[in-house]
Tab-separated table of C-alpha atoms in Angstrom:
chain	number	residue	atom	x	y	z
A	579	MET	CA	35.759	361.570	-100.595
A	580	SER	CA	38.750	359.358	-99.871
A	581	TRP	CA	39.619	357.953	-96.474
A	582	LEU	CA	41.692	360.220	-94.218
A	583	GLU	CA	44.816	358.904	-92.510
A	584	PRO	CA	44.084	358.442	-88.786
A	585	GLU	CA	47.425	359.596	-87.356
A	586	PRO	CA	46.640	363.362	-87.210
A	587	PHE	CA	43.371	362.602	-85.395
A	588	LEU	CA	44.692	360.183	-82.762
A	589	ARG	CA	45.250	361.383	-79.190
A	590	GLY	CA	46.544	359.635	-76.087
A	591	THR	CA	49.239	357.859	-78.091
A	592	ALA	CA	52.654	356.966	-76.696
A	593	TRP	CA	54.603	354.656	-79.056
A	594	ARG	CA	53.789	352.903	-82.320
A	595	ASP	CA	54.468	349.300	-83.251
A	596	GLY	CA	53.770	349.377	-86.968
A	597	ASP	CA	50.292	350.867	-87.205
A	598	ARG	CA	49.349	349.858	-83.634
A	599	PRO	CA	49.465	352.376	-80.785
A	600	VAL	CA	51.242	350.732	-77.842
A	601	ARG	CA	52.063	351.890	-74.304
A	602	ALA	CA	55.656	350.764	-73.839
A	603	ASP	CA	58.706	351.271	-76.012
A	604	PRO	CA	58.576	348.329	-78.476
A	605	ALA	CA	62.363	348.453	-78.764
A	606	ASP	CA	62.780	347.843	-75.037
A	607	LEU	CA	60.196	345.218	-74.093
A	608	GLU	CA	62.672	342.551	-73.008
A	609	ARG	CA	63.466	344.470	-69.819
A	610	LEU	CA	59.812	344.580	-68.763
A	611	PRO	CA	57.892	341.917	-66.827
A	612	TRP	CA	55.696	339.879	-69.149
A	613	ASP	CA	52.440	341.153	-67.629
A	614	ILE	CA	53.339	344.775	-68.267
A	615	ALA	CA	54.442	344.038	-71.833
A	616	GLN	CA	51.102	342.291	-72.371
A	617	ARG	CA	49.021	345.160	-70.967
A	618	ALA	CA	51.071	347.695	-72.932
A	619	ALA	CA	49.791	346.148	-76.170
A	620	LEU	CA	46.287	347.461	-75.398
A	621	PRO	CA	45.704	351.063	-76.578
A	622	ILE	CA	44.157	352.221	-73.301
A	623	GLY	CA	43.117	355.858	-73.512
A	624	VAL	CA	43.757	356.182	-77.247
A	625	ARG	CA	40.960	358.096	-78.932
A	626	LEU	CA	40.078	360.235	-81.948
A	627	GLU	CA	39.608	364.000	-81.665
A	628	PHE	CA	38.316	366.050	-84.586
A	629	THR	CA	36.336	369.096	-85.618
A	630	ALA	CA	33.383	368.690	-87.954
A	631	ALA	CA	32.131	371.447	-90.221
A	632	PRO	CA	28.460	372.437	-89.882
A	633	GLY	CA	26.295	370.111	-91.922
A	634	THR	CA	28.553	367.078	-91.473
A	635	ARG	CA	26.059	364.289	-90.898
A	636	ALA	CA	28.331	361.528	-89.643
A	637	VAL	CA	31.842	360.185	-89.363
A	638	LEU	CA	32.787	356.790	-90.759
A	639	LEU	CA	35.560	354.864	-89.029
A	640	ARG	CA	37.306	351.941	-90.662
A	641	TYR	CA	39.021	349.727	-88.096
A	642	ARG	CA	40.491	346.365	-87.083
A	643	ALA	CA	39.829	344.833	-83.672
A	644	VAL	CA	40.121	341.603	-81.724
A	645	LEU	CA	36.969	339.476	-81.642
A	646	PRO	CA	35.342	338.795	-78.255
A	647	ALA	CA	35.889	335.344	-76.828
A	648	PRO	CA	33.321	332.660	-77.752
A	649	GLY	CA	30.451	332.651	-75.288
A	650	ASP	CA	31.215	336.163	-74.022
A	651	ALA	CA	27.961	337.352	-72.448
A	652	LEU	CA	28.793	340.942	-73.427
A	653	ARG	CA	29.857	340.099	-76.967
A	654	ALA	CA	27.376	342.506	-78.566
A	655	LEU	CA	28.801	345.422	-76.549
A	656	ARG	CA	32.522	344.787	-77.018
A	657	HIS	CA	32.910	346.841	-80.215
A	658	GLY	CA	31.422	350.012	-78.735
A	659	PHE	CA	32.320	353.550	-79.855
A	660	ALA	CA	31.350	356.558	-77.710
A	661	LEU	CA	30.933	360.067	-79.120
A	662	TRP	CA	31.693	362.890	-76.687
A	663	GLN	CA	31.508	366.648	-76.999
A	664	GLY	CA	33.193	368.388	-74.101
A	665	ALA	CA	32.005	366.787	-70.866
A	666	ARG	CA	28.930	365.159	-72.421
A	667	CYS	CA	28.489	361.765	-74.031
A	668	LEU	CA	26.264	362.278	-77.075
A	669	ALA	CA	25.916	358.712	-78.318
A	670	GLU	CA	27.220	355.163	-78.179
A	671	VAL	CA	27.341	352.968	-81.261
A	672	PHE	CA	27.874	349.225	-80.964
A	673	ALA	CA	29.162	347.582	-84.129
A	674	LYS	CA	28.720	343.903	-84.834
A	675	PRO	CA	32.031	342.318	-83.787
A	676	ALA	CA	34.283	341.711	-86.762
A	677	GLU	CA	38.028	341.562	-87.272
A	678	GLU	CA	37.649	344.365	-89.819
A	679	GLY	CA	34.715	346.707	-90.046
A	680	THR	CA	33.314	350.181	-90.567
A	681	VAL	CA	31.192	352.034	-88.057
A	682	ARG	CA	29.017	355.090	-88.758
A	683	ILE	CA	28.590	357.634	-85.947
A	684	ARG	CA	26.018	360.371	-86.432
A	685	LEU	CA	27.062	363.935	-85.588
A	686	PRO	CA	25.007	366.955	-84.495
A	687	PRO	CA	24.193	369.198	-87.473
A	688	ASP	CA	25.881	372.297	-86.034
A	689	GLY	CA	29.337	370.756	-86.139
A	690	GLY	CA	31.987	371.404	-83.484
A	691	GLU	CA	34.780	369.544	-81.742
A	692	PHE	CA	34.284	365.870	-80.861
A	693	THR	CA	36.029	362.914	-79.270
A	694	VAL	CA	35.437	359.263	-80.130
A	695	HIS	CA	36.469	356.785	-77.438
A	696	LEU	CA	37.371	353.404	-78.906
A	697	PRO	CA	36.703	349.843	-77.632
A	698	GLU	CA	40.176	349.767	-76.101
A	699	GLY	CA	39.854	346.282	-74.574
A	700	GLN	CA	39.593	344.820	-78.102
A	701	ALA	CA	42.936	346.345	-79.219
A	702	PRO	CA	41.402	348.461	-81.999
A	703	VAL	CA	43.474	349.952	-84.805
A	704	VAL	CA	41.837	352.812	-86.682
A	705	CYS	CA	42.627	352.448	-90.383
A	706	GLY	CA	40.886	355.565	-91.695
A	707	LEU	CA	38.041	358.009	-91.192
A	708	ARG	CA	35.767	359.918	-93.520
A	709	ALA	CA	33.115	362.611	-93.249
A	710	VAL	CA	29.582	362.060	-94.503
A	711	GLY	CA	28.146	365.211	-96.051
A	712	GLY	CA	30.773	367.653	-94.806
A	713	ALA	CA	34.371	367.872	-93.666
A	714	LEU	CA	36.586	366.771	-90.785
A	715	ALA	CA	39.837	368.225	-89.481
A	716	PRO	CA	42.106	367.173	-86.601
A	717	ALA	CA	41.239	368.874	-83.325
A	718	PRO	CA	43.790	371.333	-81.912
A	719	ARG	CA	46.590	369.715	-79.935
A	720	ARG	CA	46.391	369.993	-76.156
A	721	PRO	CA	49.216	369.818	-73.586
A	722	ARG	CA	50.373	366.216	-73.304
A	723	TRP	CA	49.963	364.605	-69.889
A	724	LEU	CA	51.819	361.347	-69.154
A	725	VAL	CA	49.960	359.339	-66.488
A	726	HIS	CA	51.759	356.292	-65.084
A	727	GLY	CA	50.038	353.878	-62.738
A	728	ASP	CA	48.408	350.499	-62.162
A	729	SER	CA	44.971	349.031	-62.908
A	730	ILE	CA	43.260	351.973	-61.196
A	731	THR	CA	44.959	354.349	-63.623
A	732	GLU	CA	44.227	351.960	-66.481
A	733	GLY	CA	40.559	352.462	-65.596
A	734	TRP	CA	39.478	349.143	-64.110
A	735	TRP	CA	35.835	348.982	-63.062
A	736	SER	CA	34.952	352.277	-64.701
A	737	THR	CA	31.955	351.447	-66.848
A	738	ARG	CA	33.368	353.156	-69.954
A	739	PRO	CA	36.856	354.201	-71.115
A	740	ALA	CA	35.782	357.837	-70.897
A	741	HIS	CA	35.028	357.433	-67.160
A	742	SER	CA	38.536	356.429	-66.058
A	743	TRP	CA	40.081	359.052	-63.820
A	744	PRO	CA	42.816	360.098	-66.310
A	745	ALA	CA	40.202	360.607	-69.039
A	746	ALA	CA	37.895	362.532	-66.691
A	747	ALA	CA	40.715	364.719	-65.334
A	748	GLY	CA	41.934	365.365	-68.867
A	749	ARG	CA	38.514	366.776	-69.755
A	750	LEU	CA	38.468	368.930	-66.621
A	751	LEU	CA	41.884	370.401	-67.396
A	752	GLY	CA	41.916	370.517	-71.195
A	753	LEU	CA	44.836	368.073	-71.418
A	754	ASP	CA	45.730	365.160	-73.685
A	755	PRO	CA	46.126	362.271	-71.207
A	756	VAL	CA	48.455	359.452	-72.276
A	757	ASN	CA	47.371	356.488	-70.149
A	758	LEU	CA	50.390	354.475	-69.006
A	759	GLY	CA	48.529	352.408	-66.434
A	760	TYR	CA	49.293	348.678	-66.348
A	761	ALA	CA	46.934	346.334	-64.516
A	762	GLY	CA	48.893	344.269	-62.010
A	763	GLY	CA	52.015	346.320	-62.662
A	764	ALA	CA	53.323	349.745	-61.657
A	765	ARG	CA	55.419	348.227	-58.898
A	766	GLY	CA	58.182	350.765	-59.305
A	767	GLU	CA	59.752	349.060	-62.338
A	768	LEU	CA	62.732	351.268	-63.157
A	769	PRO	CA	62.785	350.478	-66.906
A	770	LEU	CA	59.353	352.134	-67.082
A	771	ALA	CA	60.846	355.259	-65.513
A	772	GLU	CA	63.390	355.270	-68.330
A	773	HIS	CA	60.569	354.853	-70.870
A	774	LEU	CA	58.842	357.894	-69.357
A	775	ALA	CA	62.097	359.830	-69.519
A	776	ARG	CA	62.251	359.255	-73.296
A	777	LEU	CA	58.604	360.105	-73.968
A	778	PRO	CA	57.740	363.740	-74.756
A	779	GLY	CA	55.267	365.294	-72.323
A	780	ASP	CA	54.279	368.618	-70.809
A	781	LEU	CA	53.128	367.195	-67.481
A	782	ILE	CA	53.640	363.896	-65.619
A	783	THR	CA	51.673	362.100	-62.909
A	784	LEU	CA	52.890	358.967	-61.111
A	785	ALA	CA	50.200	356.935	-59.325
A	786	PHE	CA	51.630	353.613	-58.171
A	787	GLY	CA	52.234	351.710	-54.945
A	788	THR	CA	49.229	349.521	-54.157
A	789	ASN	CA	50.769	346.567	-56.025
A	790	CYS	CA	53.873	346.980	-53.869
A	791	TRP	CA	51.810	345.705	-50.941
A	792	ALA	CA	51.118	342.194	-52.214
A	793	ALA	CA	51.805	341.595	-55.911
A	794	VAL	CA	55.533	342.213	-55.417
A	795	PRO	CA	55.828	342.991	-51.698
A	796	CYS	CA	57.996	345.899	-50.593
A	797	SER	CA	59.116	347.077	-47.221
A	798	ALA	CA	58.646	350.748	-46.410
A	799	PRO	CA	62.403	351.539	-46.684
A	800	LEU	CA	62.571	349.744	-50.050
A	801	LEU	CA	59.611	351.666	-51.455
A	802	TYR	CA	61.071	354.948	-50.158
A	803	GLU	CA	64.262	354.314	-52.138
A	804	THR	CA	62.380	352.955	-55.163
A	805	THR	CA	60.266	356.118	-55.318
A	806	ARG	CA	63.365	358.315	-55.184
A	807	ALA	CA	65.069	356.222	-57.883
A	808	PHE	CA	61.968	356.244	-60.119
A	809	VAL	CA	61.656	360.028	-59.939
A	810	ALA	CA	65.404	360.471	-60.505
A	811	LEU	CA	65.272	358.404	-63.705
A	812	VAL	CA	62.207	360.277	-64.989
A	813	ARG	CA	64.029	363.529	-64.266
A	814	ARG	CA	66.882	362.496	-66.588
A	815	GLY	CA	64.552	363.147	-69.506
A	816	HIS	CA	62.254	365.688	-67.866
A	817	PRO	CA	64.427	367.857	-65.587
A	818	ASP	CA	61.904	370.717	-65.425
A	819	THR	CA	58.590	369.051	-66.336
A	820	PRO	CA	55.895	369.452	-63.652
A	821	LEU	CA	55.463	366.113	-61.863
A	822	LEU	CA	52.716	365.102	-59.438
A	823	LEU	CA	52.893	361.914	-57.392
A	824	LEU	CA	49.584	360.425	-56.217
A	825	SER	CA	50.176	357.946	-53.408
A	826	PRO	CA	47.970	354.812	-53.162
A	827	VAL	CA	44.257	355.343	-52.659
A	828	LEU	CA	42.227	353.495	-50.060
A	829	ARG	CA	42.488	349.690	-49.944
A	830	PRO	CA	40.693	348.656	-46.737
A	831	ALA	CA	42.071	345.114	-46.496
A	832	ALA	CA	45.664	346.362	-46.766
A	833	GLU	CA	45.629	349.504	-44.668
A	834	ARG	CA	46.564	347.819	-41.369
A	835	THR	CA	47.566	344.364	-42.572
A	836	GLY	CA	51.232	343.555	-43.038
A	837	ASN	CA	52.424	342.062	-46.311
A	838	ALA	CA	55.046	339.329	-46.654
A	839	LEU	CA	57.677	341.803	-45.430
A	840	GLY	CA	55.470	343.117	-42.624
A	841	ALA	CA	54.575	346.455	-44.240
A	842	THR	CA	51.008	347.781	-44.209
A	843	LEU	CA	49.737	349.901	-47.075
A	844	THR	CA	49.539	352.804	-44.628
A	845	GLU	CA	53.284	352.450	-44.030
A	846	LEU	CA	54.056	352.077	-47.736
A	847	ARG	CA	51.995	355.160	-48.552
A	848	ALA	CA	53.842	357.162	-45.884
A	849	ALA	CA	57.187	356.035	-47.313
A	850	MET	CA	56.279	357.225	-50.817
A	851	GLU	CA	55.028	360.540	-49.493
A	852	ALA	CA	58.192	361.025	-47.430
A	853	ALA	CA	60.319	360.384	-50.532
A	854	VAL	CA	58.472	363.101	-52.465
A	855	ARG	CA	58.712	365.597	-49.617
A	856	ASP	CA	62.431	364.908	-49.232
A	857	LEU	CA	63.063	365.353	-52.955
A	858	ALA	CA	61.129	368.618	-52.970
A	859	ALA	CA	63.050	369.839	-49.904
A	860	ALA	CA	66.311	368.969	-51.664
A	861	GLY	CA	65.485	371.360	-54.482
A	862	ASP	CA	62.999	369.780	-56.918
A	863	GLY	CA	60.680	372.745	-57.240
A	864	ARG	CA	58.522	371.152	-59.952
A	865	LEU	CA	57.476	368.164	-57.827
A	866	ALA	CA	54.155	367.984	-55.976
A	867	LEU	CA	52.381	365.396	-53.835
A	868	LEU	CA	48.733	364.354	-53.593
A	869	PRO	CA	48.167	361.954	-50.655
A	870	GLY	CA	45.804	359.256	-51.904
A	871	GLY	CA	44.611	357.845	-48.600
A	872	PRO	CA	41.797	360.348	-47.909
A	873	LEU	CA	40.384	360.535	-51.453
A	874	LEU	CA	37.944	357.598	-51.405
A	875	THR	CA	35.561	355.822	-49.045
A	876	PRO	CA	34.718	352.098	-49.096
A	877	ASP	CA	31.501	352.980	-50.947
A	878	ASP	CA	33.610	354.289	-53.853
A	879	LEU	CA	35.153	350.839	-54.411
A	880	VAL	CA	33.662	347.969	-56.401
A	881	ASP	CA	35.757	345.138	-55.005
A	882	GLY	CA	37.684	346.655	-52.133
A	883	LEU	CA	40.414	347.851	-54.492
A	884	HIS	CA	39.153	349.326	-57.772
A	885	PRO	CA	36.966	352.458	-57.862
A	886	ASN	CA	33.513	352.615	-59.375
A	887	ASP	CA	32.598	355.532	-61.657
A	888	ARG	CA	32.018	357.779	-58.653
A	889	GLY	CA	35.421	356.831	-57.262
A	890	HIS	CA	37.122	357.546	-60.565
A	891	ALA	CA	35.368	360.927	-60.702
A	892	ARG	CA	36.582	361.740	-57.178
A	893	ILE	CA	40.167	360.881	-58.040
A	894	ALA	CA	39.903	362.961	-61.219
A	895	ALA	CA	38.618	365.984	-59.307
A	896	ALA	CA	41.326	365.647	-56.651
A	897	VAL	CA	44.114	365.302	-59.219
A	898	ALA	CA	42.797	368.278	-61.188
A	899	GLY	CA	42.664	370.334	-58.005
A	900	ALA	CA	46.195	369.330	-56.986
A	901	LEU	CA	47.607	370.198	-60.407
A	902	ARG	CA	45.927	373.596	-60.313
A	903	GLU	CA	47.049	374.277	-56.729
A	904	ALA	CA	50.636	373.430	-57.646
A	905	GLY	CA	50.470	375.845	-60.570
A	906	PHE	CA	51.126	373.061	-63.073
A	907	VAL	CA	48.068	373.871	-65.224
A	908	GLY	CA	46.168	377.012	-66.024
A	909	ARG	CA	48.953	378.695	-67.969
A	910	PRO	CA	50.414	378.162	-71.455
A	911	ALA	CA	52.202	374.821	-71.755
A	912	PRO	CA	55.936	374.820	-72.492
A	913	VAL	CA	57.012	374.029	-76.031
A	914	ARG	CA	57.719	370.303	-76.471
A	915	ARG	CA	60.906	369.246	-78.178
A	916	GLY	CA	60.972	366.055	-80.198
A	917	ALA	CA	57.198	365.435	-80.081
């Protein structure tokens, strides 16, 4: 059997740069800060979803990937592929790092629908896939969920790509999460709002703000206006798309400490939440708010900022609950135009 083209099987994709999935519009990178453009080159959240006929013994994946750095203590684990079925991880396969390679992942004999999470930190590009002893078909498409945020959204300190909160919430809700989290970024950059406006999606979540405390310090009034401007630009492309804003989660060192402009994270969080409430009161009936402050405890954080797996799971459950409560999920998704 010949190799199958990967495109119909890929999920979580935003833009393409040649054959590489990327997470910012490659035609508009010059307006982005360099760190965001750099993070956008990593295919965070991109995965393969397929159905396997009964009797299919394995799937072969042909891929390219970046080699781990010399002396990397985790070198042998960097090219790891995780097979999931529903909410359960069935297996992990660790290929010997190579710039080009093929990995074989065994499948249960009864067939079914599966997801393969890729070694996203090594910038993998899937070149083809092939069934061993059976047949593969692309999994059914799910409603497309655009998730914009910072390193927490990108999944930092989750032990596996599948444990990041967007991935976990996507499983809970039956969505196709498109991870637009940028470590160190998501500071309210308005060009990213315009990127979101151009990207097809059935549902949007914005989860930024913690990097507005120190990385690029904001005052509370500035972040209030930035939040309103960000949502307004997203709305130019998505006037009726359900949109949830998650305000910053717990960051103990910042909660009562002023930044360079004197604003605490508590004050910045309140400003973002006020902006959402004011926009909803002014008539945006497809806008909802999830206050992030109460979601985590210090024990859910690895380094005082990024959640551990338990923290990611708590955020995922809270986001899923907020989307259901707002009525944004649980009913047929609207038809996408231009997807």
